[in-house]
Amino acid sequence: MTNPVVKAASYCLFHAPDMVLTHGTTLTMERAKNPDSPLFEQVQKGLRPFEGVVAYPPNQVYIGNIDPDELAQIPQPWYENLAEPKRQGKLGEIFPMDEFIAMMKIVDAFELVLIEDNFAKAVIERLQSHPLFTDEDFAILAKTQAIDEINGLLDKKTAVPLEFEGKVVGCVKRAHEYDVNLSADIMFENLAAKAGGVLSLRHLLWNNDIDPATVDYIIETSEEAAGDMNQRGGGNFAKSIGEKCGCINATGSDTRSFCAGPAHSVINATGLVKSGIYKNVVVVAGGATAKLGMNSRDHVKKEVPVLEDCMGGFALLIGADDGVNPIIRTDAIGRHRVGTGSSPQAVTTALVTDPLQAAGLSITDVDKFSVEMQNPEITVPAGAGDVPLANYKMIAALGVKQGSLERTEINSFVEEHGLKGWAPTQGHIPSGVPFVGFAREGLLNGTLKRVMIVGKGSLFLARLTNLFDGVSFIMEPNSGKGSSTTVTAEKMVTVGVTLLGSEHGVEEVVRGAELAQRKHRNIKVVAIGPKGSTSLPVVEANTEEEQRSAMENLLRTGEIDACVTMHYNFPLGVTTIGRVMAPATGREMLIASTTGMSAGNRTEAMHKNAILGVAVAKGLGIEDPEVGILNVDGALTTERSLRDLEKEGYAINWAASGRADGQAVMRGNDALTGACDVLVTDSLTGNILVKMLSALNTGGSIESVGYGYGPGVGEGYKQIVNIVSRASGAPVIAGAVEFAADMANAKLPELVEAELTKAKLIKAEAADGVQKPPAKPVDQEITGIDVLEIEDATEALWKENIYAEAGMGCTGPVVMVAPEDLEVAMAKLKELGFLGE
Amino acid sequence: MDLENQTRIKELVEKVGKENVVVILGGAEAEASGLAAETVTTGDPTFAGPLTGVQLELPVYHILELKDIVPEDVWEDQISMMEMVLDVDDIIKEVTTYRTQNGG
């Protein structure tokens, strides 16, 4: 059986000051009892601006920018000792109110959330480059309502307001006239929990390069109840969240146990993974509007800002052992049993010392305990004390009772094994799990050896039992021995895009790269180019030269799986297979080939292009592609040689021309109708075809349709580099990113190798026994060699022990060598007559 | 103090008479224990619950004050650990203040 590991963790906060007043129960109860209460104004005054929320040290800890140990060093009150205000963190992000409202609209599947036009426009514009929002989201946000209509619903009391900066910008309608479980208030609360869950899960997937399609199961673990009057709490938040995150292969369900819910959910997830039922299980929760401003009465009384102004959310990925990530031990789970009793020491024994004893450990063997991690700055003014501190003291006191600690060591134990609380008082959010992300990191880098996560819940709140509840689990480093699955299998594909070189400027390429990122949540787009040009991750390169070597490095190290670039010299034998949309029918067609050369001889090249085109088609999922040959010089010879190949057992599915003869030779008309899947041609003609078909609607200067000139393919070529032209517009660049990602997923080099082998095109080693010198990076071009002699020229250099590659430059064939070899190579080539003087 | 608990105490006093009711607190913190003691003596100081303005003047103790009358094994099982954790002196001082204010 596999060990369950923690593969990723994300933590998000959602600033919601207006909702403190409209949906926090402290304020809504007050409004019901005393509508003229001074409390509303006091709370309003005590609310912080977004900047203050972002700079608040505990919030910076929540999203991973400040380590919990550092927090203990920052003097309190933390609201007066602010940190650097970074809304993005290593582990999460803090979202402002308007973006959260936008997400409530995006996740609404029943037209219950209405927003007005100006608000929508502003937020759509701001979110354009946000990696967690997609074009699909913007299309939903663009469906707006007139403010009069919204006010009308509010007047009739059939909706509750969505306010931003004190102004009504929308509303949430009731989902049923009489059913209280579908009232506007309940729908508001549930849609807020769903929106927080979606943002947290999207962040988890994006920040950790996880392909959403690899998630098998989702456990949602907030504290809300979704269901109508006949099945209050029927669920299923989990699937509704997965749907909005692209988790097309996941099912899921909701798990509840008040504040202990998340810890229960993680244990359930480990069980599902350990048993092999599912490989990747997500535990996710959004926040609770009800708890906003819960202690605000005490806060304003004690002149503390209203610190409960954010909802919390988190998402964790528990997966099968990858030999790297920290494991969750399944042989030492702590649990509060029905018969345990509710005295603090019975609870602490059941949750902490019993499981440690089962594992043969004592409390001092655990580096850090994560208990209820409530921020003490929120709870102390409300008379609830410092919750984590009290918990640590209990663990230490139990240690004293059991003889593993001296009484005088209580304080030092607390300091060493405890943490300062930083989590918002959102019930399920503080319960143990906020530390899982830091624990994962510490166990990965060796600063931590063992961590215990403890979740506790108060079940009396449901008035069904007075029993207490809680569970705990232990995290430890991965021994690296138990890896049963490959890590890369569920990695999201990363595609690089080089920014420099376009005739339409860096902006157009950035638009294309960002468009691709928005359209494809299962692709991670990385820009290679000047810093500051995009919100996408950037690998800096300030010249085309630097770009090329950065791209080659990233491909070599595997940091990117594929790259989209322009003006790139492939070695001879490598050619690109373009992909266009036939203008007459919208049918997609591959053009084999469009740049580079598969062979020096024209008909040999076209013959090879057909096979390479078939390999790329298979990579796109076209199992038996129809092949046609463009009626250019050499078409009939190529057809003959392919028919000969058929006789040797290589099956070809010939296309039929739309013209009266129905032959496999395609005419210009067939290029317009897309009469075949793979159109075989020489690469110069193919190049012209792609340009014409891509720029058909723009008057020619910008290519606006299709997927570009395609990936370079050829024998022994292992990289996936997709070519676009200097005239390619944003849509074509976005298409090229998608094409490149598809090729990476399909493992194109393997497909090419297999296809070439079947077609008996894999060459034997150089016949005269010339040994290639060891490969090294080559970036110097030698031009002026005749195309028919290019391979001989390369081999001639090999004989001189100079490493060289034959390539196809923009203006013709080139031999490429390393800078230090350039001079000697030129001289040699001149001497041998390959180059003129 | 929790509004439900205020209701329960009020109803109990109405039913059996205040001379038959003693309140034993288990709060983990001095201020909260003091508020609870105040609620059952001079009335709810937060003006939120049914004991607002109701002076029950009930005798009120924190469990930590009653070690002498709790059987040793029960104390050991239920309270001894928390005795180490809590600020016993502060809690007792706070609760005593309200008790003595009311002559209890």
mmCIF file of N, CA, C and O in Angstrom, chain A residues 685-735:
data_model
loop_
_atom_site.group_PDB
_atom_site.id
_atom_site.type_symbol
_atom_site.label_atom_id
_atom_site.label_comp_id
_atom_site.label_asym_id
_atom_site.label_seq_id
_atom_site.Cartn_x
_atom_site.Cartn_y
_atom_site.Cartn_z
ATOM 1 N N THR A 685 6.610 25.965 -49.700
ATOM 2 C CA THR A 685 5.205 26.113 -50.092
ATOM 3 C C THR A 685 4.310 26.055 -48.851
ATOM 4 O O THR A 685 3.358 26.824 -48.711
ATOM 5 N N GLY A 686 4.644 25.129 -47.944
ATOM 6 C CA GLY A 686 3.875 25.003 -46.696
ATOM 7 C C GLY A 686 3.902 26.297 -45.914
ATOM 8 O O GLY A 686 2.883 26.743 -45.359
ATOM 9 N N ASN A 687 5.062 26.929 -45.885
ATOM 10 C CA ASN A 687 5.226 28.185 -45.177
ATOM 11 C C ASN A 687 4.294 29.253 -45.751
ATOM 12 O O ASN A 687 3.616 29.970 -45.021
ATOM 13 N N ILE A 688 4.250 29.319 -47.090
ATOM 14 C CA ILE A 688 3.376 30.306 -47.745
ATOM 15 C C ILE A 688 1.910 30.019 -47.418
ATOM 16 O O ILE A 688 1.130 30.921 -47.101
ATOM 17 N N LEU A 689 1.563 28.729 -47.442
ATOM 18 C CA LEU A 689 0.172 28.349 -47.159
ATOM 19 C C LEU A 689 -0.251 28.786 -45.758
ATOM 20 O O LEU A 689 -1.333 29.337 -45.564
ATOM 21 N N VAL A 690 0.601 28.536 -44.755
ATOM 22 C CA VAL A 690 0.235 28.917 -43.385
ATOM 23 C C VAL A 690 0.033 30.414 -43.308
ATOM 24 O O VAL A 690 -0.954 30.901 -42.749
ATOM 25 N N LYS A 691 0.952 31.173 -43.899
ATOM 26 C CA LYS A 691 0.835 32.629 -43.853
ATOM 27 C C LYS A 691 -0.472 33.093 -44.486
ATOM 28 O O LYS A 691 -1.184 33.919 -43.929
ATOM 29 N N MET A 692 -0.798 32.522 -45.641
ATOM 30 C CA MET A 692 -2.015 32.965 -46.331
ATOM 31 C C MET A 692 -3.280 32.588 -45.559
ATOM 32 O O MET A 692 -4.182 33.390 -45.392
ATOM 33 N N LEU A 693 -3.314 31.348 -45.069
ATOM 34 C CA LEU A 693 -4.529 30.893 -44.395
ATOM 35 C C LEU A 693 -4.695 31.547 -43.015
ATOM 36 O O LEU A 693 -5.804 31.659 -42.507
ATOM 37 N N SER A 694 -3.579 31.992 -42.415
ATOM 38 C CA SER A 694 -3.664 32.604 -41.084
ATOM 39 C C SER A 694 -3.949 34.099 -41.150
ATOM 40 O O SER A 694 -4.390 34.688 -40.168
ATOM 41 N N ALA A 695 -3.625 34.712 -42.276
ATOM 42 C CA ALA A 695 -3.784 36.163 -42.379
ATOM 43 C C ALA A 695 -4.904 36.521 -43.350
ATOM 44 O O ALA A 695 -5.007 37.662 -43.795
ATOM 45 N N LEU A 696 -5.746 35.557 -43.629
ATOM 46 C CA LEU A 696 -6.785 35.715 -44.658
ATOM 47 C C LEU A 696 -7.708 36.908 -44.393
ATOM 48 O O LEU A 696 -8.139 37.578 -45.308
ATOM 49 N N ASN A 697 -7.989 37.154 -43.119
ATOM 50 C CA ASN A 697 -8.996 38.174 -42.804
ATOM 51 C C ASN A 697 -8.416 39.510 -42.410
ATOM 52 O O ASN A 697 -9.145 40.419 -42.035
ATOM 53 N N THR A 698 -7.095 39.629 -42.419
ATOM 54 C CA THR A 698 -6.527 40.846 -41.831
ATOM 55 C C THR A 698 -5.855 41.743 -42.854
ATOM 56 O O THR A 698 -5.264 42.746 -42.485
ATOM 57 N N GLY A 699 -5.909 41.353 -44.087
ATOM 58 C CA GLY A 699 -5.212 42.141 -45.082
ATOM 59 C C GLY A 699 -3.740 41.783 -45.146
ATOM 60 O O GLY A 699 -2.994 42.329 -45.935
ATOM 61 N N GLY A 700 -3.306 40.868 -44.318
ATOM 62 C CA GLY A 700 -1.994 40.290 -44.523
ATOM 63 C C GLY A 700 -0.923 40.605 -43.511
ATOM 64 O O GLY A 700 -0.030 39.800 -43.315
ATOM 65 N N SER A 701 -0.959 41.753 -42.838
ATOM 66 C CA SER A 701 0.201 42.092 -42.014
ATOM 67 C C SER A 701 0.201 41.338 -40.691
ATOM 68 O O SER A 701 1.219 41.221 -40.034
ATOM 69 N N ILE A 702 -0.945 40.827 -40.274
ATOM 70 C CA ILE A 702 -0.993 40.106 -38.991
ATOM 71 C C ILE A 702 -1.747 38.793 -39.176
ATOM 72 O O ILE A 702 -2.821 38.762 -39.769
ATOM 73 N N GLU A 703 -1.126 37.720 -38.662
ATOM 74 C CA GLU A 703 -1.754 36.403 -38.765
ATOM 75 C C GLU A 703 -2.669 36.221 -37.565
ATOM 76 O O GLU A 703 -2.216 36.281 -36.430
ATOM 77 N N SER A 704 -3.959 36.032 -37.812
ATOM 78 C CA SER A 704 -4.906 36.066 -36.703
ATOM 79 C C SER A 704 -5.623 34.748 -36.449
ATOM 80 O O SER A 704 -6.366 34.633 -35.494
ATOM 81 N N VAL A 705 -5.441 33.746 -37.316
ATOM 82 C CA VAL A 705 -6.184 32.496 -37.153
ATOM 83 C C VAL A 705 -5.228 31.307 -37.183
ATOM 84 O O VAL A 705 -4.264 31.314 -37.950
ATOM 85 N N GLY A 706 -5.509 30.299 -36.385
ATOM 86 C CA GLY A 706 -4.758 29.043 -36.466
ATOM 87 C C GLY A 706 -3.789 28.839 -35.327
ATOM 88 O O GLY A 706 -3.871 29.517 -34.293
ATOM 89 N N TYR A 707 -2.859 27.934 -35.545
ATOM 90 C CA TYR A 707 -2.008 27.475 -34.456
ATOM 91 C C TYR A 707 -0.520 27.653 -34.766
ATOM 92 O O TYR A 707 0.335 27.123 -34.087
ATOM 93 N N GLY A 708 -0.214 28.357 -35.854
ATOM 94 C CA GLY A 708 1.178 28.629 -36.179
ATOM 95 C C GLY A 708 1.832 27.522 -36.987
ATOM 96 O O GLY A 708 1.163 26.644 -37.527
ATOM 97 N N TYR A 709 3.157 27.591 -37.032
ATOM 98 C CA TYR A 709 3.946 26.750 -37.946
ATOM 99 C C TYR A 709 4.290 25.393 -37.351
ATOM 100 O O TYR A 709 4.890 24.556 -38.022
ATOM 101 N N GLY A 710 3.899 25.197 -36.068
ATOM 102 C CA GLY A 710 3.962 23.873 -35.466
ATOM 103 C C GLY A 710 5.291 23.492 -34.849
ATOM 104 O O GLY A 710 6.267 24.240 -34.882
ATOM 105 N N PRO A 711 5.305 22.279 -34.256
ATOM 106 C CA PRO A 711 6.491 21.807 -33.555
ATOM 107 C C PRO A 711 7.542 21.276 -34.522
ATOM 108 O O PRO A 711 7.200 20.710 -35.562
ATOM 109 N N GLY A 712 8.812 21.454 -34.159
ATOM 110 C CA GLY A 712 9.890 20.862 -34.939
ATOM 111 C C GLY A 712 9.942 19.367 -34.664
ATOM 112 O O GLY A 712 9.941 18.943 -33.514
ATOM 113 N N VAL A 713 9.953 18.572 -35.756
ATOM 114 C CA VAL A 713 10.003 17.119 -35.580
ATOM 115 C C VAL A 713 11.058 16.525 -36.513
ATOM 116 O O VAL A 713 11.259 17.012 -37.629
ATOM 117 N N GLY A 714 11.684 15.484 -36.071
ATOM 118 C CA GLY A 714 12.677 14.803 -36.893
ATOM 119 C C GLY A 714 13.370 13.740 -36.077
ATOM 120 O O GLY A 714 13.205 13.698 -34.844
ATOM 121 N N GLU A 715 14.108 12.937 -36.742
ATOM 122 C CA GLU A 715 14.770 11.830 -36.057
ATOM 123 C C GLU A 715 15.690 12.340 -34.953
ATOM 124 O O GLU A 715 16.503 13.233 -35.175
ATOM 125 N N GLY A 716 15.536 11.779 -33.776
ATOM 126 C CA GLY A 716 16.427 12.107 -32.670
ATOM 127 C C GLY A 716 16.176 13.452 -32.021
ATOM 128 O O GLY A 716 16.853 13.814 -31.062
ATOM 129 N N TYR A 717 15.216 14.208 -32.513
ATOM 130 C CA TYR A 717 14.969 15.538 -31.935
ATOM 131 C C TYR A 717 14.034 15.409 -30.729
ATOM 132 O O TYR A 717 12.908 14.925 -30.860
ATOM 133 N N LYS A 718 14.533 15.837 -29.548
ATOM 134 C CA LYS A 718 13.809 15.523 -28.308
ATOM 135 C C LYS A 718 13.010 16.689 -27.726
ATOM 136 O O LYS A 718 12.265 16.521 -26.770
ATOM 137 N N GLN A 719 13.216 17.894 -28.246
ATOM 138 C CA GLN A 719 12.539 19.053 -27.653
ATOM 139 C C GLN A 719 11.207 19.303 -28.372
ATOM 140 O O GLN A 719 11.021 18.863 -29.503
ATOM 141 N N ILE A 720 10.337 20.040 -27.655
ATOM 142 C CA ILE A 720 9.112 20.482 -28.329
ATOM 143 C C ILE A 720 9.178 22.000 -28.434
ATOM 144 O O ILE A 720 8.991 22.721 -27.449
ATOM 145 N N VAL A 721 9.531 22.457 -29.638
ATOM 146 C CA VAL A 721 9.625 23.896 -29.895
ATOM 147 C C VAL A 721 8.643 24.211 -31.010
ATOM 148 O O VAL A 721 8.777 23.705 -32.125
ATOM 149 N N ASN A 722 7.618 24.996 -30.676
ATOM 150 C CA ASN A 722 6.617 25.370 -31.684
ATOM 151 C C ASN A 722 6.954 26.746 -32.254
ATOM 152 O O ASN A 722 7.251 27.674 -31.511
ATOM 153 N N ILE A 723 6.852 26.841 -33.559
ATOM 154 C CA ILE A 723 7.248 28.076 -34.227
ATOM 155 C C ILE A 723 6.021 28.931 -34.561
ATOM 156 O O ILE A 723 4.994 28.414 -35.004
ATOM 157 N N VAL A 724 6.163 30.241 -34.293
ATOM 158 C CA VAL A 724 5.204 31.204 -34.827
ATOM 159 C C VAL A 724 6.040 32.189 -35.641
ATOM 160 O O VAL A 724 7.266 32.187 -35.546
ATOM 161 N N SER A 725 5.376 33.035 -36.420
ATOM 162 C CA SER A 725 6.174 33.954 -37.230
ATOM 163 C C SER A 725 6.210 35.328 -36.578
ATOM 164 O O SER A 725 5.474 35.602 -35.632
ATOM 165 N N ARG A 726 7.067 36.178 -37.092
ATOM 166 C CA ARG A 726 7.148 37.538 -36.557
ATOM 167 C C ARG A 726 5.862 38.316 -36.836
ATOM 168 O O ARG A 726 5.648 39.382 -36.301
ATOM 169 N N ALA A 727 5.032 37.765 -37.722
ATOM 170 C CA ALA A 727 3.762 38.427 -38.049
ATOM 171 C C ALA A 727 2.578 37.786 -37.329
ATOM 172 O O ALA A 727 1.438 38.200 -37.500
ATOM 173 N N SER A 728 2.852 36.774 -36.482
ATOM 174 C CA SER A 728 1.744 36.085 -35.805
ATOM 175 C C SER A 728 1.106 36.982 -34.761
ATOM 176 O O SER A 728 1.791 37.586 -33.943
ATOM 177 N N GLY A 729 -0.215 37.036 -34.755
ATOM 178 C CA GLY A 729 -0.953 37.825 -33.771
ATOM 179 C C GLY A 729 -1.262 36.990 -32.534
ATOM 180 O O GLY A 729 -1.010 35.784 -32.495
ATOM 181 N N ALA A 730 -1.849 37.672 -31.517
ATOM 182 C CA ALA A 730 -2.111 37.034 -30.230
ATOM 183 C C ALA A 730 -2.905 35.726 -30.343
ATOM 184 O O ALA A 730 -2.551 34.733 -29.719
ATOM 185 N N PRO A 731 -3.967 35.666 -31.158
ATOM 186 C CA PRO A 731 -4.735 34.411 -31.199
ATOM 187 C C PRO A 731 -3.902 33.235 -31.718
ATOM 188 O O PRO A 731 -4.064 32.111 -31.252
ATOM 189 N N VAL A 732 -3.017 33.508 -32.677
ATOM 190 C CA VAL A 732 -2.181 32.438 -33.224
ATOM 191 C C VAL A 732 -1.157 31.988 -32.164
ATOM 192 O O VAL A 732 -0.892 30.798 -32.003
ATOM 193 N N ILE A 733 -0.632 32.952 -31.416
ATOM 194 C CA ILE A 733 0.332 32.608 -30.362
ATOM 195 C C ILE A 733 -0.365 31.760 -29.292
ATOM 196 O O ILE A 733 0.165 30.744 -28.837
ATOM 197 N N ALA A 734 -1.585 32.164 -28.929
ATOM 198 C CA ALA A 734 -2.344 31.368 -27.954
ATOM 199 C C ALA A 734 -2.597 29.966 -28.510
ATOM 200 O O ALA A 734 -2.496 28.961 -27.804
ATOM 201 N N GLY A 735 -2.915 29.898 -29.816
ATOM 202 C CA GLY A 735 -3.125 28.599 -30.458
ATOM 203 C C GLY A 735 -1.859 27.757 -30.427
ATOM 204 O O GLY A 735 -1.907 26.545 -30.173
#
